[in-house]
Amino acid sequence: MIRIELEKRAQHSAIFSLTSPLIALVITAVLGAIMFLMLGKSPTAALYSYFIEPLTEMWSIHELMIKAAPLILIATGLSVCFLSNNWNIGAEGQFILGGIFGSALPIMYPEFTGPMVLPLMLLMGIVGGAAYATIPAFLKARFSTNEILSSLMLVYVAQLFLDWLVRGPWRNPEGYNFPESRTFHADAVLPEIWFASGRAHWGFVFAILIAVLMWFVLNKTLKGFEVRVLGLSPRAGRFAGFSSNKMIFTAFIIAGGLAGLAGISEVSGAIGQLRPVISPGYGFTAIIVAFLGRLNPLGIIAAGLILALSYLGGEAAQISIGVSNKVSAVFQGLLLFSVLACDTLIHYSIKVVKSARGKAAL
Amino acid sequence: MAASEIAQRKQLLAVESLTKVFGTLKANDGVDFDIDEGEIHALLGENGAGKSTLVKMLFGTLQPDGGQILWRGNPQIITKPSFARQLGIGMVFQHFSLFDSLSVAENIALSLDAATPLSKVSAEAERVADKYGLSINAEAMVGDLSVGERQRVEIIRCLLQQPDLIILDEPTSVLTPQESERLFETLELLRREGKSILYISHKLDEVKRLCDRATVLRHGKVVGHCIPSEETPSSLAAMMVGENIHTIRKVADEAAGARETVFSVNKLSQPPTGPFSTALKDITFDVPAGEVFGIAGVAGNGQFELFEALSGERLQKDASMILLRGEAIGNKTINERRMAGAAFSPEERFGHAAVATLSLADNVLLSRHASDAKAYLSGGLLRIAKPSALKSTLARIVKTMDVRKSGDNPDAGTLSGGNLQKLILGREFDRQPSLLIVDQPTWGVDAGAAARIRQSLIDLSKSGSAVVVISQDLDELLEMCDRIAVMSEGEMSEPQQASTVTRETLGLLMGGANAGQAA
């Protein structure tokens, strides 16, 4: 009789804490190869065009940074939520509201120009995302509403609100009835980091700075300790004098604010106007980024780059080997699945038990 | 006759060189013992001696790495609890395996045949409860029950399955003497019915009073089999701990009456905080410096609510209900109370007093980040934690309280119950608080560590602090306290002098009689 047992480790494994995301990546690549094989494509060529090809050219690395910036920003905020046991699934909506709030200035007052425009827009983006995130926070703190449902449903509200805005009141008067806002004037566009080499904008710099800052706060300060304690045990948190209700608001506001900043950076830096759809699902993909990065902002930087690659690879694979770009979503799903499965190894060891007592029983 | 006599006492369960290894730790190392039909067999050992591991293997939640289990002479591989139940083994766990969000009856139904209707389960449960003196409301949500009440649910659940062997893990820790006595009668009744009982307890006089034979474990090995009635409690304890336990020194204190009052509670009343919580009614008491004040009572009579109100986890509108050295603190937060000189140690160690998955140094920070902010935090408003300062405090606590741990700064979850309790109390002793309020200081703690904890609480009071001990263990309170009051249904009795009060008086007060009746 052979059994496979999961045995709880006395202490979490430091080795697997570090290597489990890597193991997950390998499993994802293997499963992806099988998927391509079943689609009748060469797995090596497909994986190459998916994961390697986008890294071979400078412009494409800039695109990688453009895609990684919102993922890192949002996932950094989500790490605060998830560590404190607040399941904010609505970052996509907070991203959109950030984009809308920040865009209000160049769309409603296009004649207002100058160096103050951009900082104001970014600030309004943060405020918009944070304000939108306080809705599920308030519902949870006041009525114990499940924040997973309320934050998720608010995503659809945000998407439809944006759709209505760009088809209605904010439609570009000179835009031949296309559902788009007017394009932003030069002072309202987030500049490129290094214009000569590609179009990556300052959003990526914000993302890295904020992730490093957040790493410091979460790991070195009492505030970070408070986040973790309340996430692990609300009652122990109360014993320590921390307030669960305040933490609900703090976590949602930080996550919403960073999602809002990501939203306005994307609109102002990468798009340059409001459109009915401004995100290819960054707010949801960032959930995978947060977990792949082990809820550690430094890990999130790496994870954000990897998931950004899955977006680029999807586009590249669509062109070079002719598979649907829905393959990106499949890859992201496989990755999240593998990450969560591999995390088991941190707290449990796998043991194969060969039972000799079977004979004794006879 | 002789033949049937022998047949009656035939072996029910035997364990032969059972071994279980976790990593490098041999939790059980070649354990041998056997239980006869109609026998109450004691399993004695300190925390971490391997009793729980052994019991889990008997009940099928863990698989042995070596050795075998014989049930009625046949080797059995007990792969899962349902198979153990099928054999006729019932279990009352020390750490309860109940679902908080289900009612008592639903929890019980989970372990019965799927076909049994819930109404029948309730009726059955209440019948068994009455028979064995374990009063319980079958409709109550388990999440709202106190620790003691949960244990009753576990015992009833086990008895309902009519097992041949019942394993009881520390069953009397939350019962009044009268209730314990009733439980012993129940167990003796079951023994007369021919059932066997494996009885795990730290209370040595109980084992001596109740058990036919005993097996003593230390560090995963059997150190001896004995007949408890032929031993003394201290000889049993010596086998278990491997050293002679020192007895508590309580020096008579003549000046006690003249000392200043450190802590006073004035007409503290609080409405119920949840559907099954107890209201506090007009609680009044004073604790002078140098006194250990005991609060006795059966679980669920408002001790938990009282602890929350005294610690500041729940605030009072009227600040003057609670005074610390004359300062009204009823509306002050737990950290403001700590900064005023108070310290607290709650009943639940994991998830309240400490976080299992945080390191010990982080657990020091947990209760002391505000009161010792200067020592542990730097960087002004950034409030950056200082790991080196925390680690040196940890080292000091570990040394003074003799906390046994593996590694330098392991997760709290790796410590045994007794060692974690020593750490949690050591964390507060280290601050030299002028008031310490502790709930269940030695619940589930082995005899050696319990004696040490009680001694250190007395030492703290002798150094001029006021100590309030909430406990369901009367022996402990009588041993340590100067005065003892009893909680019953949210009310507190007149404090009794510990040196003169009888156990019977306290038992009656626990049952709700007033002081006049009791005396």
Tab-separated table of C-alpha atoms in Angstrom, chain B residues 152-496:
chain	number	residue	atom	x	y	z
B	152	ARG	CA	-19.137	19.530	26.946
B	153	VAL	CA	-20.341	19.317	23.337
B	154	GLU	CA	-17.334	17.166	22.500
B	155	ILE	CA	-17.993	14.824	25.408
B	156	ILE	CA	-21.678	14.482	24.552
B	157	ARG	CA	-20.851	13.888	20.900
B	158	CYS	CA	-18.502	11.119	21.853
B	159	LEU	CA	-20.912	9.453	24.282
B	160	LEU	CA	-23.671	9.444	21.651
B	161	GLN	CA	-21.649	7.085	19.496
B	162	GLN	CA	-21.656	4.496	22.294
B	163	PRO	CA	-18.004	3.585	21.890
B	164	ASP	CA	-16.218	0.701	23.640
B	165	LEU	CA	-13.126	2.826	24.209
B	166	ILE	CA	-13.431	6.498	25.019
B	167	ILE	CA	-10.351	8.705	24.821
B	168	LEU	CA	-10.629	11.824	26.974
B	169	ASP	CA	-7.993	14.536	26.663
B	170	GLU	CA	-7.913	16.784	29.769
B	171	PRO	CA	-11.662	16.485	30.334
B	172	THR	CA	-12.043	18.188	33.695
B	173	SER	CA	-10.012	21.339	33.199
B	174	VAL	CA	-13.134	23.471	32.798
B	175	LEU	CA	-15.526	21.804	35.219
B	176	THR	CA	-16.429	22.771	38.786
B	177	PRO	CA	-15.465	20.246	41.479
B	178	GLN	CA	-19.084	19.145	41.652
B	179	GLU	CA	-19.256	18.743	37.886
B	180	SER	CA	-15.952	16.888	37.814
B	181	GLU	CA	-17.323	14.622	40.498
B	182	ARG	CA	-20.380	13.973	38.341
B	183	LEU	CA	-18.130	13.234	35.368
B	184	PHE	CA	-16.137	10.765	37.469
B	185	GLU	CA	-19.390	9.073	38.428
B	186	THR	CA	-20.280	8.927	34.748
B	187	LEU	CA	-16.915	7.434	33.909
B	188	GLU	CA	-17.232	4.921	36.732
B	189	LEU	CA	-20.694	4.050	35.443
B	190	LEU	CA	-19.261	3.510	31.986
B	191	ARG	CA	-16.521	1.354	33.479
B	192	ARG	CA	-19.127	-0.778	35.243
B	193	GLU	CA	-20.896	-1.120	31.880
B	194	GLY	CA	-17.659	-2.707	30.628
B	195	LYS	CA	-16.430	0.265	28.598
B	196	SER	CA	-12.784	1.258	28.613
B	197	ILE	CA	-11.485	4.768	29.014
B	198	LEU	CA	-8.113	6.239	28.093
B	199	TYR	CA	-7.817	9.241	30.385
B	200	ILE	CA	-5.305	11.969	29.707
B	201	SER	CA	-4.859	14.459	32.489
B	202	HIS	CA	-2.325	16.601	34.279
B	203	LYS	CA	-4.382	16.514	37.456
B	204	LEU	CA	-2.558	13.854	39.357
B	205	ASP	CA	-5.016	13.441	42.205
B	206	GLU	CA	-7.745	12.810	39.638
B	207	VAL	CA	-5.695	10.111	38.013
B	208	LYS	CA	-5.009	8.612	41.403
B	209	ARG	CA	-8.671	8.732	42.359
B	210	LEU	CA	-10.076	7.397	39.088
B	211	CYS	CA	-7.663	5.302	37.090
B	212	ASP	CA	-6.874	1.586	37.366
B	213	ARG	CA	-3.516	1.758	35.659
B	214	ALA	CA	-1.324	4.491	34.217
B	215	THR	CA	1.243	4.765	31.456
B	216	VAL	CA	3.723	7.605	31.794
B	217	LEU	CA	5.338	9.179	28.724
B	218	ARG	CA	8.358	11.435	28.629
B	219	HIS	CA	10.008	12.733	25.442
B	220	GLY	CA	8.020	10.249	23.335
B	221	LYS	CA	9.066	7.187	25.310
B	222	VAL	CA	7.239	5.167	27.934
B	223	VAL	CA	9.069	5.789	31.215
B	224	GLY	CA	6.873	3.513	33.274
B	225	HIS	CA	3.591	1.748	33.924
B	226	CYS	CA	2.107	1.989	37.381
B	227	ILE	CA	-1.004	1.584	39.450
B	228	PRO	CA	-1.963	5.127	40.476
B	229	SER	CA	-3.670	4.090	43.720
B	230	GLU	CA	-0.301	2.788	44.928
B	231	GLU	CA	1.451	6.075	44.114
B	232	THR	CA	1.320	9.561	45.602
B	233	PRO	CA	0.604	12.607	43.426
B	234	SER	CA	4.182	13.752	43.871
B	235	SER	CA	5.664	10.370	42.925
B	236	LEU	CA	3.473	10.394	39.799
B	237	ALA	CA	4.582	13.927	38.982
B	238	ALA	CA	8.220	12.977	39.500
B	239	MET	CA	7.853	10.143	36.963
B	240	MET	CA	6.215	12.499	34.526
B	241	VAL	CA	8.515	15.499	34.805
B	242	GLY	CA	11.645	13.578	35.653
B	243	GLU	CA	12.447	15.905	38.516
B	244	ASN	CA	10.862	16.860	41.789
B	245	ILE	CA	8.411	19.698	41.359
B	246	HIS	CA	9.016	22.497	43.776
B	247	THR	CA	6.099	23.551	45.900
B	248	ILE	CA	4.751	27.058	45.905
B	249	ARG	CA	6.164	29.419	48.492
B	250	LYS	CA	3.524	31.739	49.774
B	251	VAL	CA	4.948	33.945	52.490
B	252	ALA	CA	2.379	35.271	54.915
B	253	ASP	CA	2.089	38.981	54.442
B	254	GLU	CA	1.119	40.942	57.544
B	255	ALA	CA	1.016	44.315	55.872
B	256	ALA	CA	-1.512	43.242	53.229
B	257	GLY	CA	-4.418	45.133	54.757
B	258	ALA	CA	-2.544	48.415	54.919
B	259	ARG	CA	-1.364	48.454	51.301
B	260	GLU	CA	-2.676	50.986	48.810
B	261	THR	CA	-5.321	49.904	46.328
B	262	VAL	CA	-3.836	49.499	42.845
B	263	PHE	CA	-6.874	48.403	40.923
B	264	SER	CA	-10.537	48.883	41.572
B	265	VAL	CA	-13.636	48.027	39.626
B	266	ASN	CA	-16.796	49.936	40.550
B	267	LYS	CA	-20.224	48.717	39.530
B	268	LEU	CA	-19.021	47.532	36.154
B	269	SER	CA	-22.058	46.624	34.085
B	270	GLN	CA	-22.092	45.783	30.419
B	271	PRO	CA	-24.951	44.510	28.220
B	272	PRO	CA	-24.421	41.234	26.320
B	273	THR	CA	-22.074	41.772	23.366
B	274	GLY	CA	-23.570	39.017	21.197
B	275	PRO	CA	-26.546	36.656	21.146
B	276	PHE	CA	-24.928	34.153	23.518
B	277	SER	CA	-22.703	36.457	25.495
B	278	THR	CA	-23.168	37.056	29.199
B	279	ALA	CA	-24.083	40.483	30.575
B	280	LEU	CA	-21.874	41.813	33.358
B	281	LYS	CA	-23.841	43.046	36.360
B	282	ASP	CA	-22.555	45.461	38.995
B	283	ILE	CA	-19.121	43.964	39.366
B	284	THR	CA	-17.162	45.589	42.177
B	285	PHE	CA	-13.822	44.642	43.679
B	286	ASP	CA	-10.521	46.185	44.802
B	287	VAL	CA	-7.076	44.697	44.522
B	288	PRO	CA	-4.332	46.144	46.750
B	289	ALA	CA	-0.659	46.042	45.874
B	290	GLY	CA	0.911	42.714	46.741
B	291	GLU	CA	-2.302	40.712	46.436
B	292	VAL	CA	-3.243	37.852	44.138
B	293	PHE	CA	-6.977	38.128	43.581
B	294	GLY	CA	-8.684	35.044	42.176
B	295	ILE	CA	-11.835	34.925	40.087
B	296	ALA	CA	-13.345	31.452	39.972
B	297	GLY	CA	-16.333	30.197	38.044
B	298	VAL	CA	-17.480	27.747	35.420
B	299	ALA	CA	-16.703	28.713	31.834
B	300	GLY	CA	-19.276	30.956	30.208
B	301	ASN	CA	-20.361	32.864	33.304
B	302	GLY	CA	-18.984	36.181	32.116
B	303	GLN	CA	-15.262	35.686	32.745
B	304	PHE	CA	-14.452	36.238	29.083
B	305	GLU	CA	-16.562	39.408	28.934
B	306	LEU	CA	-14.982	40.604	32.182
B	307	PHE	CA	-11.497	40.047	30.791
B	308	GLU	CA	-12.358	42.048	27.658
B	309	ALA	CA	-13.777	44.880	29.737
B	310	LEU	CA	-10.777	44.966	32.086
B	311	SER	CA	-8.216	44.748	29.273
B	312	GLY	CA	-9.825	47.490	27.211
B	313	GLU	CA	-10.557	45.297	24.233
B	314	ARG	CA	-14.086	46.472	24.907
B	315	LEU	CA	-14.446	50.006	26.226
B	316	GLN	CA	-16.857	51.381	28.825
B	317	LYS	CA	-18.676	54.665	28.436
B	318	ASP	CA	-18.205	55.480	32.111
B	319	ALA	CA	-14.461	55.800	32.667
B	320	SER	CA	-14.777	55.630	36.453
B	321	MET	CA	-16.027	52.032	36.357
B	322	ILE	CA	-12.376	50.938	36.260
B	323	LEU	CA	-9.617	52.689	38.221
B	324	LEU	CA	-5.904	51.985	37.980
B	325	ARG	CA	-3.929	53.719	40.745
B	326	GLY	CA	-6.745	56.223	41.035
B	327	GLU	CA	-6.869	57.029	37.334
B	328	ALA	CA	-10.194	56.377	35.602
B	329	ILE	CA	-9.392	54.086	32.647
B	330	GLY	CA	-12.786	52.583	31.748
B	331	ASN	CA	-12.814	54.381	28.406
B	332	LYS	CA	-9.101	53.952	27.694
B	333	THR	CA	-7.817	51.596	24.973
B	334	ILE	CA	-5.791	48.506	25.760
B	335	ASN	CA	-2.543	50.276	24.907
B	336	GLU	CA	-3.389	53.315	27.026
B	337	ARG	CA	-4.044	50.916	29.906
B	338	ARG	CA	-0.721	49.196	29.250
B	339	MET	CA	1.051	52.538	29.307
B	340	ALA	CA	-0.637	53.253	32.650
B	341	GLY	CA	1.058	50.130	34.020
B	342	ALA	CA	-1.380	47.280	33.295
B	343	ALA	CA	-0.543	43.988	31.567
B	344	PHE	CA	-2.833	41.280	30.234
B	345	SER	CA	-2.666	37.613	29.368
B	346	PRO	CA	-5.791	36.152	27.738
B	347	GLU	CA	-7.099	32.603	27.863
B	348	GLU	CA	-6.568	31.609	24.227
B	349	ARG	CA	-2.882	31.494	23.420
B	350	PHE	CA	-3.051	31.129	19.650
B	351	GLY	CA	-5.031	33.770	17.865
B	352	HIS	CA	-5.430	36.045	20.879
B	353	ALA	CA	-2.334	36.260	23.071
B	354	ALA	CA	0.006	35.256	20.236
B	355	VAL	CA	0.033	34.638	16.492
B	356	ALA	CA	1.214	31.140	15.607
B	357	THR	CA	2.817	32.038	12.273
B	358	LEU	CA	4.787	35.030	13.561
B	359	SER	CA	8.208	34.683	15.122
B	360	LEU	CA	8.639	34.907	18.883
B	361	ALA	CA	10.318	38.317	18.593
B	362	ASP	CA	7.323	39.598	16.607
B	363	ASN	CA	5.073	38.190	19.293
B	364	VAL	CA	6.968	40.242	21.875
B	365	LEU	CA	6.272	43.317	19.766
B	366	LEU	CA	2.594	42.346	19.633
B	367	SER	CA	1.760	43.390	23.187
B	368	ARG	CA	4.590	45.823	23.836
B	369	HIS	CA	4.835	48.075	20.789
B	370	ALA	CA	3.042	50.910	22.570
B	371	SER	CA	4.186	50.518	26.168
B	372	ASP	CA	7.833	50.049	25.145
B	373	ALA	CA	7.815	52.146	21.991
B	374	LYS	CA	11.102	53.816	22.987
B	375	ALA	CA	12.897	50.478	23.213
B	376	TYR	CA	11.475	48.744	20.155
B	377	LEU	CA	10.698	51.471	17.638
B	378	SER	CA	12.871	54.085	15.981
B	379	GLY	CA	12.602	56.555	13.136
B	380	GLY	CA	9.988	58.831	14.688
B	381	LEU	CA	6.672	58.695	12.850
B	382	LEU	CA	7.925	55.910	10.577
B	383	ARG	CA	7.987	53.664	13.645
B	384	ILE	CA	10.604	51.229	12.372
B	385	ALA	CA	10.849	48.056	14.438
B	386	LYS	CA	14.230	47.218	15.990
B	387	PRO	CA	14.772	43.457	15.602
B	388	SER	CA	17.919	43.452	17.727
B	389	ALA	CA	16.161	45.032	20.722
B	390	LEU	CA	13.272	42.584	20.369
B	391	LYS	CA	15.627	39.641	20.180
B	392	SER	CA	17.510	40.653	23.286
B	393	THR	CA	14.210	40.993	25.175
B	394	LEU	CA	13.232	37.579	23.844
B	395	ALA	CA	16.502	36.097	25.069
B	396	ARG	CA	15.894	37.612	28.504
B	397	ILE	CA	12.353	36.186	28.691
B	398	VAL	CA	13.501	32.768	27.490
B	399	LYS	CA	16.176	32.733	30.172
B	400	THR	CA	14.080	33.880	33.132
B	401	MET	CA	11.052	31.759	32.274
B	402	ASP	CA	13.002	28.725	30.998
B	403	VAL	CA	11.137	28.653	27.662
B	404	ARG	CA	12.167	25.595	25.643
B	405	LYS	CA	12.261	26.185	21.922
B	406	SER	CA	14.097	24.997	18.855
B	407	GLY	CA	16.210	27.554	17.021
B	408	ASP	CA	16.925	31.164	17.749
B	409	ASN	CA	13.643	32.885	16.924
B	410	PRO	CA	11.152	30.258	15.734
B	411	ASP	CA	7.470	30.772	14.918
B	412	ALA	CA	5.264	30.786	18.008
B	413	GLY	CA	3.336	27.837	16.562
B	414	THR	CA	6.304	25.530	17.087
B	415	LEU	CA	6.227	25.934	20.879
B	416	SER	CA	4.277	23.535	23.085
B	417	GLY	CA	1.369	24.986	25.058
B	418	GLY	CA	3.284	25.277	28.318
B	419	ASN	CA	6.307	26.912	26.767
B	420	LEU	CA	4.194	29.373	24.843
B	421	GLN	CA	2.326	30.279	28.032
B	422	LYS	CA	5.643	30.878	29.806
B	423	LEU	CA	6.647	33.162	26.953
B	424	ILE	CA	3.344	35.064	26.964
B	425	LEU	CA	3.533	35.665	30.711
B	426	GLY	CA	7.271	36.325	30.586
B	427	ARG	CA	6.585	39.018	27.999
B	428	GLU	CA	4.462	40.835	30.589
B	429	PHE	CA	6.632	40.080	33.675
B	430	ASP	CA	9.552	41.584	31.801
B	431	ARG	CA	7.784	44.959	31.925
B	432	GLN	CA	7.314	44.896	35.709
B	433	PRO	CA	3.636	45.884	35.411
B	434	SER	CA	1.849	47.306	38.425
B	435	LEU	CA	-1.236	45.271	37.492
B	436	LEU	CA	-1.405	41.914	35.725
B	437	ILE	CA	-4.712	40.367	34.676
B	438	VAL	CA	-4.374	36.769	33.541
B	439	ASP	CA	-7.087	34.415	32.288
B	440	GLN	CA	-6.490	30.652	32.688
B	441	PRO	CA	-2.737	30.882	33.358
B	442	THR	CA	-2.140	27.115	33.336
B	443	TRP	CA	-4.874	25.687	31.072
B	444	GLY	CA	-3.405	22.581	29.430
B	445	VAL	CA	0.040	23.305	30.852
B	446	ASP	CA	2.037	20.450	32.368
B	447	ALA	CA	2.625	20.251	36.109
B	448	GLY	CA	6.228	21.472	36.035
B	449	ALA	CA	5.506	24.544	33.949
B	450	ALA	CA	2.284	25.263	35.855
B	451	ALA	CA	4.137	25.350	39.173
B	452	ARG	CA	6.677	27.710	37.718
B	453	ILE	CA	3.994	29.988	36.288
B	454	ARG	CA	2.122	30.137	39.610
B	455	GLN	CA	5.327	30.878	41.487
B	456	SER	CA	6.204	33.704	39.118
B	457	LEU	CA	2.714	35.215	39.503
B	458	ILE	CA	3.128	35.150	43.288
B	459	ASP	CA	6.608	36.621	42.980
B	460	LEU	CA	5.207	39.459	40.886
B	461	SER	CA	2.622	40.247	43.551
B	462	LYS	CA	5.287	40.139	46.279
B	463	SER	CA	7.268	42.722	44.384
B	464	GLY	CA	4.353	45.120	44.904
B	465	SER	CA	2.086	44.527	41.917
B	466	ALA	CA	-1.585	43.624	41.935
B	467	VAL	CA	-2.396	40.332	40.207
B	468	VAL	CA	-5.856	39.223	39.079
B	469	VAL	CA	-6.166	35.540	38.123
B	470	ILE	CA	-9.256	34.275	36.329
B	471	SER	CA	-9.287	30.496	36.468
B	472	GLN	CA	-11.591	27.510	36.462
B	473	ASP	CA	-9.063	25.458	38.377
B	474	LEU	CA	-9.951	25.804	42.059
B	475	ASP	CA	-6.822	24.050	43.289
B	476	GLU	CA	-4.776	26.612	41.460
B	477	LEU	CA	-6.692	29.538	42.922
B	478	LEU	CA	-6.597	28.139	46.461
B	479	GLU	CA	-2.867	27.600	46.104
B	480	MET	CA	-2.023	31.068	44.821
B	481	CYS	CA	-4.604	33.615	45.839
B	482	ASP	CA	-5.119	35.796	48.879
B	483	ARG	CA	-8.803	36.298	48.143
B	484	ILE	CA	-11.165	34.538	45.724
B	485	ALA	CA	-14.429	35.791	44.241
B	486	VAL	CA	-16.744	33.674	42.115
B	487	MET	CA	-18.447	34.639	38.839
B	488	SER	CA	-21.870	33.230	38.194
B	489	GLU	CA	-24.130	34.422	35.367
B	490	GLY	CA	-22.287	37.700	35.047
B	491	GLU	CA	-22.396	38.555	38.732
B	492	MET	CA	-19.514	38.418	41.134
B	493	SER	CA	-19.751	37.084	44.686
B	494	GLU	CA	-18.225	38.719	47.749
B	495	PRO	CA	-14.496	37.930	47.779
B	496	GLN	CA	-13.630	35.103	50.191
